[in-house]
Amino acid sequence: MTTPRSSPPVASAAATINDVAKQAGVSIKTVSRVMNNEPGVRPDTRAKVLQVMTALRYRPSQSARSLAGARSFLIGLLYFDPSAAFVSRVQQGATMRCREAGYHLVVESMDNDAHDLGEQVHRMVSTLRPDGMILTPPLCDNPHVLKALHDSGTPTVLVSPARQRKDMPSVRMDDVHAAEEITNLLIGLGHRRIAFIRGAADQAASALREQGFVKAMKAARVEIAPELVIDGDFRFEAGVAATHQLLKLRHRPTAVFASNDDMALGVLAAAQRQGLAIPGDLAIVGFDDSPASSLVWPPLTTMRQPTMAMARTAVDLLIGTPTVEGTPGTRTSSAMQRVLAHELVVRDSTAAPTRPARRAPHA
Amino acid sequence: MTTPRSSPPVASAAATINDVAKQAGVSIKTVSRVMNNEPGVRPDTRAKVLQVMTALRYRPSQSARSLAGARSFLIGLLYFDPSAAFVSRVQQGATMRCREAGYHLVVESMDNDAHDLGEQVHRMVSTLRPDGMILTPPLCDNPHVLKALHDSGTPTVLVSPARQRKDMPSVRMDDVHAAEEITNLLIGLGHRRIAFIRGAADQAASALREQGFVKAMKAARVEIAPELVIDGDFRFEAGVAATHQLLKLRHRPTAVFASNDDMALGVLAAAQRQGLAIPGDLAIVGFDDSPASSLVWPPLTTMRQPTMAMARTAVDLLIGTPTVEGTPGTRTSSAMQRVLAHELVVRDSTAAPTRPARRAPHA
DNA sequence: CTGAAAGCGCTTACAG
DNA sequence: CTGAAAGCGCTTACAG
């Protein structure tokens, strides 16, 4: 044996529903009623049972409940790589909410490109019978995954899906609105030549963030110079490349809005390397509030996604808990589509332009 | 109903062991033998059963197996905040290995300072009855957690514990040796005035990394100037503060070894802000290979922990799989204490000193 | 090499 | 308000 099991067991066998029933002088059915908070038990009977449960440190067996009943008290979280930071926060929110509600979170990392993805999902669902599944991008838009889940009848909620589906609830933030807000910060500071670096073309957030940028610029009647809108892919290197391109321009931008923090970090690094002072010579904003965004100098102004709150809400949707009232900024476009509030995080990478806008920099 | 379950179920009820037995014309015991790979089944009988299982898409129920038998096919992973990146990688390694072995990973985030931590752990273990538990720092050194697990007789493996215990297997890297190696890189480059920034005093890795630094310096007969060894706490700000202190010195260091990447990032930011060229004026090395370490310019030279491999090994230890032979660098100090190989990652924050060492910088 | 019986710890569907 | 019986889908301990 390679495990501590071989050391002398200190605990006696765990108490079962039978032990509790015997001690409390009732039937197991009554014990069952008490632990499931069912009505129809006399208060003093309930109290007695509860007391015995505590004394015996009784914990119902997940397996037995699951096998006999309709619930497994298991929630599944499926993810594929994306940013470790994102998944990590989704998971933390989900695991906390699960514990509060007496559920447990089973986490499975999947390969979005696996040929047998549908089969993998089917296997997980049919052996574990989770009471619900939470999907994060890009899996929440993968047709094989969605089909397997739909076919098995497993309740599923999508976190930040590219496309909403009427048959599956979703939780997301408002990318368009958030991008508008952070653009307005720049405009309000006095910037007029603002560059925009796009996200990866295959990710839904990219188009939404660009829409928000465009909307804010138009509303403020600020011209969007075509040479200041550059393709990116959410990676650091794309930010570096975009910056090289932007700084070659005769008419340079005074501010850059990168569609995520990793690219904003690339802009910061490349600009500083060319001797620009940030934010004086160039203001920079990112998106995500990734851990790295505050591990540089100056720390990045960015947009915080309500990641943990989205995860908690996802769990609530699955287990039927009414969403905590008073959750700030929660909107409901339909019964099942939740939009949570984002938060602008202003740090030190933004300031008013020091050179007058619309003037070419001295060569 | 708030879930897709209300939509017409597409799948018919899942096949059970009885369905398979009937179709294959054998008893359920034989089906059980086949799915558990037990000996004593005629090859053609086994083939027939296997074929029916496939045809019926049979998946054994985790609950039923767990309730009837001694195994739950569940592995628990307990963590408390630490770096999201670290936990995220541990988890990814664990979940992959679990899937390969037919297990599932249940992740629980705990509050290391909760007053009822032991109780929380006890509850999880007694309701889920996982076949094993994996603990990461700081939980793997928390006496309440360890006691609850020991008392319940749950096999447990510690990942990177501060103190090894003879009753629990552990998996870790060799911090001392790794720190020696990265110090030697600096020495080999020609640095003689090397600063060292300590990690948090309450974390085991801190002392080990300092030991490695000292060992390498002594072996190379390079003096360790007391004013170049500075307290830190693993956070970005500590790196910034240490740098301010170091750059005030009449006799500045030509290189800095920060005990982790976050602090190294602080050194980088502060040094650049004061106009130093990295690595020319100051070489910098970190430790961890965190995601942010390559999201700055210049990207950091650092030490990669074999995090995923540690997690996979932890699972193997729990389920009794022999560790894959040929795993590079695996050492075994006792039957249960595994030490995995680290990897030096040389990037652009290191180079030979441009100013001659041991000379004060021109003021 | 194969199987019949009992039982794991709960919930379901009824009965009173 | 309470309980006796059956059964969920497997494994265990035997028997042959």
GROMACS .gro file of C-alpha atoms in nm, chain B:
model
  363
  364MET     CA    1  -3.782   2.503  -1.403
  365THR     CA    2  -3.487   2.716  -1.490
  366THR     CA    3  -3.295   2.456  -1.679
  367PRO     CA    4  -3.280   2.293  -2.020
  368ARG     CA    5  -3.411   1.978  -1.858
  369SER     CA    6  -3.755   2.099  -1.949
  370SER     CA    7  -3.672   2.061  -2.316
  371PRO     CA    8  -3.761   1.721  -2.463
  372PRO     CA    9  -3.501   1.466  -2.355
  373VAL     CA   10  -3.327   1.341  -2.664
  374ALA     CA   11  -3.147   1.051  -2.505
  375SER     CA   12  -3.318   0.739  -2.379
  376ALA     CA   13  -3.234   0.632  -2.028
  377ALA     CA   14  -2.868   0.545  -1.990
  378ALA     CA   15  -2.772   0.179  -2.006
  379THR     CA   16  -2.697   0.002  -1.676
  380ILE     CA   17  -2.498  -0.303  -1.591
  381ASN     CA   18  -2.820  -0.504  -1.615
  382ASP     CA   19  -2.882  -0.397  -1.972
  383VAL     CA   20  -2.532  -0.498  -2.068
  384ALA     CA   21  -2.558  -0.833  -1.889
  385LYS     CA   22  -2.887  -0.918  -2.056
  386GLN     CA   23  -2.770  -0.824  -2.404
  387ALA     CA   24  -2.445  -1.013  -2.365
  388GLY     CA   25  -2.614  -1.314  -2.212
  389VAL     CA   26  -2.402  -1.316  -1.897
  390SER     CA   27  -2.448  -1.224  -1.531
  391ILE     CA   28  -2.384  -0.874  -1.403
  392LYS     CA   29  -2.090  -1.010  -1.209
  393THR     CA   30  -1.917  -1.095  -1.534
  394VAL     CA   31  -1.984  -0.751  -1.670
  395SER     CA   32  -1.837  -0.611  -1.351
  396ARG     CA   33  -1.529  -0.825  -1.397
  397VAL     CA   34  -1.479  -0.703  -1.749
  398MET     CA   35  -1.512  -0.336  -1.666
  399ASN     CA   36  -1.271  -0.368  -1.378
  400ASN     CA   37  -1.023  -0.560  -1.584
  401GLU     CA   38  -1.032  -0.849  -1.345
  402PRO     CA   39  -0.882  -1.180  -1.453
  403GLY     CA   40  -1.080  -1.498  -1.487
  404VAL     CA   41  -1.299  -1.418  -1.784
  405ARG     CA   42  -1.277  -1.618  -2.105
  406PRO     CA   43  -1.139  -1.402  -2.385
  407ASP     CA   44  -1.442  -1.447  -2.605
  408THR     CA   45  -1.679  -1.371  -2.318
  409ARG     CA   46  -1.482  -1.058  -2.244
  410ALA     CA   47  -1.491  -0.956  -2.608
  411LYS     CA   48  -1.863  -1.005  -2.628
  412VAL     CA   49  -1.924  -0.796  -2.316
  413LEU     CA   50  -1.694  -0.522  -2.440
  414GLN     CA   51  -1.879  -0.513  -2.767
  415VAL     CA   52  -2.217  -0.477  -2.601
  416MET     CA   53  -2.081  -0.204  -2.375
  417THR     CA   54  -1.972  -0.005  -2.675
  418ALA     CA   55  -2.296  -0.062  -2.859
  419LEU     CA   56  -2.498   0.055  -2.561
  420ARG     CA   57  -2.255   0.338  -2.479
  421TYR     CA   58  -2.245   0.195  -2.132
  422ARG     CA   59  -2.083   0.410  -1.861
  423PRO     CA   60  -2.067   0.272  -1.509
  424SER     CA   61  -2.228   0.498  -1.252
  425GLN     CA   62  -1.977   0.660  -1.023
  426SER     CA   63  -2.233   0.671  -0.742
  427ALA     CA   64  -2.316   0.305  -0.758
  428ARG     CA   65  -1.955   0.196  -0.773
  429SER     CA   66  -1.867   0.424  -0.491
  430LEU     CA   67  -2.154   0.315  -0.272
  431ALA     CA   68  -2.099  -0.053  -0.324
  432GLY     CA   69  -1.724  -0.062  -0.333
  433ALA     CA   70  -1.422   0.088  -0.174
  434ARG     CA   71  -1.336   0.338  -0.446
  435SER     CA   72  -1.509   0.662  -0.544
  436PHE     CA   73  -1.295   0.750  -0.844
  437LEU     CA   74  -1.280   1.099  -0.706
  438ILE     CA   75  -0.961   1.286  -0.618
  439GLY     CA   76  -0.988   1.605  -0.418
  440LEU     CA   77  -0.770   1.911  -0.466
  441LEU     CA   78  -0.765   2.162  -0.183
  442TYR     CA   79  -0.614   2.504  -0.232
  443PHE     CA   80  -0.605   2.846  -0.084
  444ASP     CA   81  -0.551   3.140  -0.306
  445PRO     CA   82  -0.177   3.126  -0.361
  446SER     CA   83  -0.073   3.243  -0.701
  447ALA     CA   84  -0.355   3.169  -0.939
  448ALA     CA   85  -0.098   3.058  -1.192
  449PHE     CA   86   0.046   2.793  -0.963
  450VAL     CA   87  -0.283   2.640  -0.862
  451SER     CA   88  -0.406   2.657  -1.213
  452ARG     CA   89  -0.118   2.450  -1.339
  453VAL     CA   90  -0.137   2.201  -1.056
  454GLN     CA   91  -0.497   2.156  -1.137
  455GLN     CA   92  -0.444   2.116  -1.505
  456GLY     CA   93  -0.185   1.847  -1.450
  457ALA     CA   94  -0.405   1.669  -1.199
  458THR     CA   95  -0.721   1.681  -1.406
  459MET     CA   96  -0.545   1.542  -1.710
  460ARG     CA   97  -0.388   1.255  -1.523
  461CYS     CA   98  -0.719   1.184  -1.353
  462ARG     CA   99  -0.903   1.160  -1.680
  463GLU     CA  100  -0.645   0.923  -1.822
  464ALA     CA  101  -0.696   0.700  -1.521
  465GLY     CA  102  -1.074   0.722  -1.512
  466TYR     CA  103  -1.084   0.949  -1.209
  467HIS     CA  104  -1.237   1.291  -1.161
  468LEU     CA  105  -1.100   1.592  -0.983
  469VAL     CA  106  -1.308   1.775  -0.725
  470VAL     CA  107  -1.162   2.115  -0.651
  471GLU     CA  108  -1.230   2.300  -0.331
  472SER     CA  109  -1.096   2.640  -0.239
  473MET     CA  110  -1.050   2.684   0.133
  474ASP     CA  111  -0.973   2.973   0.360
  475ASN     CA  112  -0.650   2.890   0.537
  476ASP     CA  113  -0.752   3.112   0.826
  477ALA     CA  114  -1.106   2.985   0.872
  478HIS     CA  115  -1.172   2.883   1.231
  479ASP     CA  116  -1.357   2.569   1.121
  480LEU     CA  117  -1.112   2.457   0.855
  481GLY     CA  118  -1.075   2.111   1.002
  482GLU     CA  119  -1.450   2.076   1.008
  483GLN     CA  120  -1.480   2.187   0.646
  484VAL     CA  121  -1.225   1.932   0.539
  485HIS     CA  122  -1.394   1.662   0.743
  486ARG     CA  123  -1.725   1.740   0.581
  487MET     CA  124  -1.587   1.725   0.232
  488VAL     CA  125  -1.409   1.400   0.294
  489SER     CA  126  -1.697   1.228   0.465
  490THR     CA  127  -1.961   1.317   0.212
  491LEU     CA  128  -1.750   1.263  -0.099
  492ARG     CA  129  -1.517   0.988   0.024
  493PRO     CA  130  -1.252   1.075  -0.230
  494ASP     CA  131  -0.992   0.810  -0.301
  495GLY     CA  132  -0.725   1.066  -0.229
  496MET     CA  133  -0.651   1.429  -0.163
  497ILE     CA  134  -0.393   1.666  -0.301
  498LEU     CA  135  -0.287   1.965  -0.093
  499THR     CA  136  -0.098   2.273  -0.208
  500PRO     CA  137   0.070   2.542   0.004
  501PRO     CA  138  -0.018   2.674   0.250
  502LEU     CA  139  -0.283   2.411   0.322
  503CYS     CA  140  -0.032   2.129   0.296
  504ASP     CA  141   0.129   2.264   0.611
  505ASN     CA  142  -0.187   2.346   0.802
  506PRO     CA  143  -0.214   2.120   1.108
  507HIS     CA  144  -0.595   2.126   1.117
  508VAL     CA  145  -0.621   2.015   0.759
  509LEU     CA  146  -0.361   1.745   0.803
  510LYS     CA  147  -0.525   1.616   1.118
  511ALA     CA  148  -0.872   1.599   0.962
  512LEU     CA  149  -0.734   1.407   0.668
  513HIS     CA  150  -0.525   1.175   0.880
  514ASP     CA  151  -0.815   1.100   1.114
  515SER     CA  152  -1.041   1.014   0.827
  516GLY     CA  153  -0.781   0.783   0.682
  517THR     CA  154  -0.784   0.958   0.347
  518PRO     CA  155  -0.470   0.902   0.142
  519THR     CA  156  -0.311   1.241   0.092
  520VAL     CA  157  -0.018   1.379  -0.102
  521LEU     CA  158   0.143   1.712  -0.032
  522VAL     CA  159   0.267   1.932  -0.313
  523SER     CA  160   0.565   2.145  -0.216
  524PRO     CA  161   0.518   2.119   0.159
  525ALA     CA  162   0.739   2.316   0.393
  526ARG     CA  163   0.798   2.011   0.608
  527GLN     CA  164   0.786   1.655   0.486
  528ARG     CA  165   0.599   1.408   0.701
  529LYS     CA  166   0.678   1.045   0.718
  530ASP     CA  167   0.310   0.953   0.711
  531MET     CA  168   0.226   1.144   0.394
  532PRO     CA  169   0.388   1.127   0.053
  533SER     CA  170   0.497   1.451  -0.107
  534VAL     CA  171   0.605   1.589  -0.441
  535ARG     CA  172   0.831   1.887  -0.477
  536MET     CA  173   1.115   2.047  -0.665
  537ASP     CA  174   1.463   2.109  -0.528
  538ASP     CA  175   1.459   2.478  -0.441
  539VAL     CA  176   1.812   2.481  -0.306
  540HIS     CA  177   1.962   2.326  -0.612
  541ALA     CA  178   1.756   2.543  -0.846
  542ALA     CA  179   1.862   2.860  -0.667
  543GLU     CA  180   2.223   2.747  -0.689
  544GLU     CA  181   2.189   2.697  -1.061
  545ILE     CA  182   2.045   3.035  -1.136
  546THR     CA  183   2.305   3.200  -0.913
  547ASN     CA  184   2.573   3.018  -1.105
  548LEU     CA  185   2.433   3.157  -1.428
  549LEU     CA  186   2.494   3.507  -1.292
  550ILE     CA  187   2.840   3.421  -1.163
  551GLY     CA  188   2.929   3.255  -1.491
  552LEU     CA  189   2.832   3.573  -1.673
  553GLY     CA  190   3.096   3.758  -1.474
  554HIS     CA  191   2.885   3.915  -1.200
  555ARG     CA  192   3.047   3.952  -0.861
  556ARG     CA  193   2.826   4.206  -0.688
  557ILE     CA  194   2.501   4.013  -0.679
  558ALA     CA  195   2.206   4.126  -0.470
  559PHE     CA  196   1.954   3.881  -0.326
  560ILE     CA  197   1.594   3.962  -0.234
  561ARG     CA  198   1.441   3.724   0.013
  562GLY     CA  199   1.093   3.573  -0.010
  563ALA     CA  200   0.827   3.589   0.260
  564ALA     CA  201   0.964   3.475   0.593
  565ASP     CA  202   0.673   3.242   0.660
  566GLN     CA  203   0.711   3.041   0.342
  567ALA     CA  204   0.941   2.746   0.330
  568ALA     CA  205   1.072   2.815  -0.018
  569SER     CA  206   1.224   3.144   0.096
  570ALA     CA  207   1.488   2.992   0.318
  571LEU     CA  208   1.566   2.717   0.070
  572ARG     CA  209   1.625   2.958  -0.215
  573GLU     CA  210   1.849   3.171   0.002
  574GLN     CA  211   2.045   2.861   0.099
  575GLY     CA  212   2.100   2.784  -0.266
  576PHE     CA  213   2.216   3.138  -0.335
  577VAL     CA  214   2.462   3.130  -0.046
  578LYS     CA  215   2.589   2.789  -0.141
  579ALA     CA  216   2.664   2.890  -0.497
  580MET     CA  217   2.834   3.213  -0.394
  581LYS     CA  218   3.052   3.034  -0.144
  582ALA     CA  219   3.143   2.760  -0.386
  583ALA     CA  220   3.256   3.024  -0.634
  584ARG     CA  221   3.430   3.221  -0.358
  585VAL     CA  222   3.228   3.531  -0.436
  586GLU     CA  223   3.170   3.760  -0.142
  587ILE     CA  224   2.813   3.816  -0.028
  588ALA     CA  225   2.790   4.182   0.070
  589PRO     CA  226   2.547   4.212   0.363
  590GLU     CA  227   2.395   4.533   0.225
  591LEU     CA  228   2.299   4.344  -0.090
  592VAL     CA  229   2.077   4.092   0.087
  593ILE     CA  230   1.735   4.242   0.140
  594ASP     CA  231   1.413   4.123   0.299
  595GLY     CA  232   1.112   4.077   0.074
  596ASP     CA  233   0.771   3.914   0.081
  597PHE     CA  234   0.723   3.779  -0.273
  598ARG     CA  235   0.523   4.084  -0.381
  599PHE     CA  236   0.591   4.330  -0.662
  600GLU     CA  237   0.621   4.623  -0.424
  601ALA     CA  238   0.895   4.452  -0.227
  602GLY     CA  239   1.100   4.434  -0.547
  603VAL     CA  240   1.045   4.804  -0.607
  604ALA     CA  241   1.143   4.896  -0.251
  605ALA     CA  242   1.450   4.674  -0.256
  606THR     CA  243   1.564   4.836  -0.578
  607HIS     CA  244   1.535   5.185  -0.437
  608GLN     CA  245   1.750   5.072  -0.151
  609LEU     CA  246   2.006   4.902  -0.373
  610LEU     CA  247   2.041   5.191  -0.613
  611LYS     CA  248   2.116   5.432  -0.330
  612LEU     CA  249   2.427   5.231  -0.249
  613ARG     CA  250   2.764   5.381  -0.338
  614HIS     CA  251   2.869   5.044  -0.456
  615ARG     CA  252   2.577   4.915  -0.661
  616PRO     CA  253   2.510   4.554  -0.757
  617THR     CA  254   2.545   4.451  -1.121
  618ALA     CA  255   2.287   4.177  -1.083
  619VAL     CA  256   1.983   4.097  -0.870
  620PHE     CA  257   1.840   3.759  -0.784
  621ALA     CA  258   1.481   3.806  -0.666
  622SER     CA  259   1.329   3.505  -0.491
  623ASN     CA  260   1.029   3.509  -0.723
  624ASP     CA  261   0.911   3.666  -1.047
  625ASP     CA  262   0.670   3.916  -0.896
  626MET     CA  263   0.955   4.077  -0.706
  627ALA     CA  264   1.186   4.053  -1.007
  628LEU     CA  265   0.921   4.241  -1.200
  629GLY     CA  266   0.929   4.509  -0.932
  630VAL     CA  267   1.307   4.533  -0.966
  631LEU     CA  268   1.275   4.563  -1.342
  632ALA     CA  269   1.014   4.838  -1.320
  633ALA     CA  270   1.197   5.040  -1.058
  634ALA     CA  271   1.536   5.007  -1.225
  635GLN     CA  272   1.406   5.110  -1.564
  636ARG     CA  273   1.226   5.400  -1.410
  637GLN     CA  274   1.555   5.523  -1.273
  638GLY     CA  275   1.703   5.508  -1.618
  639LEU     CA  276   1.902   5.185  -1.591
  640ALA     CA  277   1.931   4.968  -1.898
  641ILE     CA  278   1.839   4.604  -1.838
  642PRO     CA  279   2.036   4.380  -1.858
  643GLY     CA  280   2.334   4.608  -1.939
  644ASP     CA  281   2.333   4.813  -1.621
  645LEU     CA  282   2.164   4.550  -1.411
  646ALA     CA  283   2.098   4.185  -1.476
  647ILE     CA  284   1.782   4.045  -1.316
  648VAL     CA  285   1.664   3.692  -1.248
  649GLY     CA  286   1.343   3.572  -1.092
  650PHE     CA  287   1.199   3.238  -0.992
  651ASP     CA  288   0.876   3.057  -1.093
  652ASP     CA  289   0.837   3.137  -1.462
  653SER     CA  290   0.508   3.310  -1.395
  654PRO     CA  291   0.299   3.419  -1.693
  655ALA     CA  292   0.389   3.783  -1.635
  656SER     CA  293   0.761   3.707  -1.660
  657SER     CA  294   0.736   3.704  -2.038
  658LEU     CA  295   0.490   3.992  -2.060
  659VAL     CA  296   0.752   4.258  -1.998
  660TRP     CA  297   1.056   4.387  -2.176
  661PRO     CA  298   1.306   4.246  -2.149
  662PRO     CA  299   1.146   3.912  -2.070
  663LEU     CA  300   1.278   3.765  -1.747
  664THR     CA  301   1.535   3.493  -1.701
  665THR     CA  302   1.382   3.267  -1.439
  666MET     CA  303   1.347   2.916  -1.300
  667ARG     CA  304   1.055   2.703  -1.409
  668GLN     CA  305   0.891   2.485  -1.150
  669PRO     CA  306   0.773   2.148  -1.281
  670THR     CA  307   0.425   2.226  -1.160
  671MET     CA  308   0.218   2.015  -1.395
  672ALA     CA  309   0.450   1.721  -1.358
  673MET     CA  310   0.426   1.750  -0.981
  674ALA     CA  311   0.048   1.736  -1.004
  675ARG     CA  312   0.053   1.433  -1.231
  676THR     CA  313   0.291   1.259  -0.999
  677ALA     CA  314   0.067   1.342  -0.704
  678VAL     CA  315  -0.223   1.169  -0.876
  679ASP     CA  316  -0.007   0.870  -0.959
  680LEU     CA  317   0.097   0.839  -0.598
  681LEU     CA  318  -0.267   0.842  -0.494
  682ILE     CA  319  -0.404   0.591  -0.738
  683GLY     CA  320  -0.105   0.365  -0.718
  684THR     CA  321   0.009   0.403  -1.075
  685PRO     CA  322   0.377   0.342  -1.107
  686THR     CA  323   0.539   0.672  -1.202
  687VAL     CA  324   0.609   0.681  -1.571
  688GLU     CA  325   0.961   0.560  -1.612
  689GLY     CA  326   1.198   0.790  -1.784
  690THR     CA  327   1.043   1.096  -1.627
  691PRO     CA  328   1.349   1.316  -1.640
  692GLY     CA  329   1.500   1.413  -1.313
  693THR     CA  330   1.271   1.221  -1.087
  694ARG     CA  331   1.444   1.136  -0.765
  695THR     CA  332   1.309   0.947  -0.474
  696SER     CA  333   1.450   1.027  -0.136
  697SER     CA  334   1.222   0.775   0.028
  698ALA     CA  335   0.952   0.559  -0.122
  699MET     CA  336   0.711   0.848  -0.103
  700GLN     CA  337   0.908   1.169  -0.137
  701ARG     CA  338   0.940   1.266  -0.501
  702VAL     CA  339   1.164   1.543  -0.623
  703LEU     CA  340   1.106   1.658  -0.981
  704ALA     CA  341   1.345   1.837  -1.212
  705HIS     CA  342   1.326   2.214  -1.254
  706GLU     CA  343   1.426   2.403  -1.566
  707LEU     CA  344   1.634   2.715  -1.605
  708VAL     CA  345   1.470   2.952  -1.853
  709VAL     CA  346   1.720   3.198  -1.993
  710ARG     CA  347   1.561   3.501  -2.152
  711ASP     CA  348   1.678   3.859  -2.200
  712SER     CA  349   1.709   4.008  -1.854
  713THR     CA  350   2.056   3.862  -1.806
  714ALA     CA  351   2.391   3.944  -1.966
  715ALA     CA  352   2.747   4.003  -1.862
  716PRO     CA  353   2.805   4.322  -1.664
  717THR     CA  354   2.907   4.613  -1.888
  718ARG     CA  355   3.084   4.802  -1.613
  719PRO     CA  356   3.372   4.622  -1.452
  720ALA     CA  357   3.263   4.457  -1.135
  721ARG     CA  358   3.383   4.577  -0.793
  722ARG     CA  359   3.406   4.935  -0.915
  723ALA     CA  360   3.175   5.204  -0.784
  724PRO     CA  361   2.952   5.355  -1.053
  725HIS     CA  362   3.032   5.707  -1.160
  726ALA     CA  363   2.799   5.925  -0.958
   0.00000   0.00000   0.00000
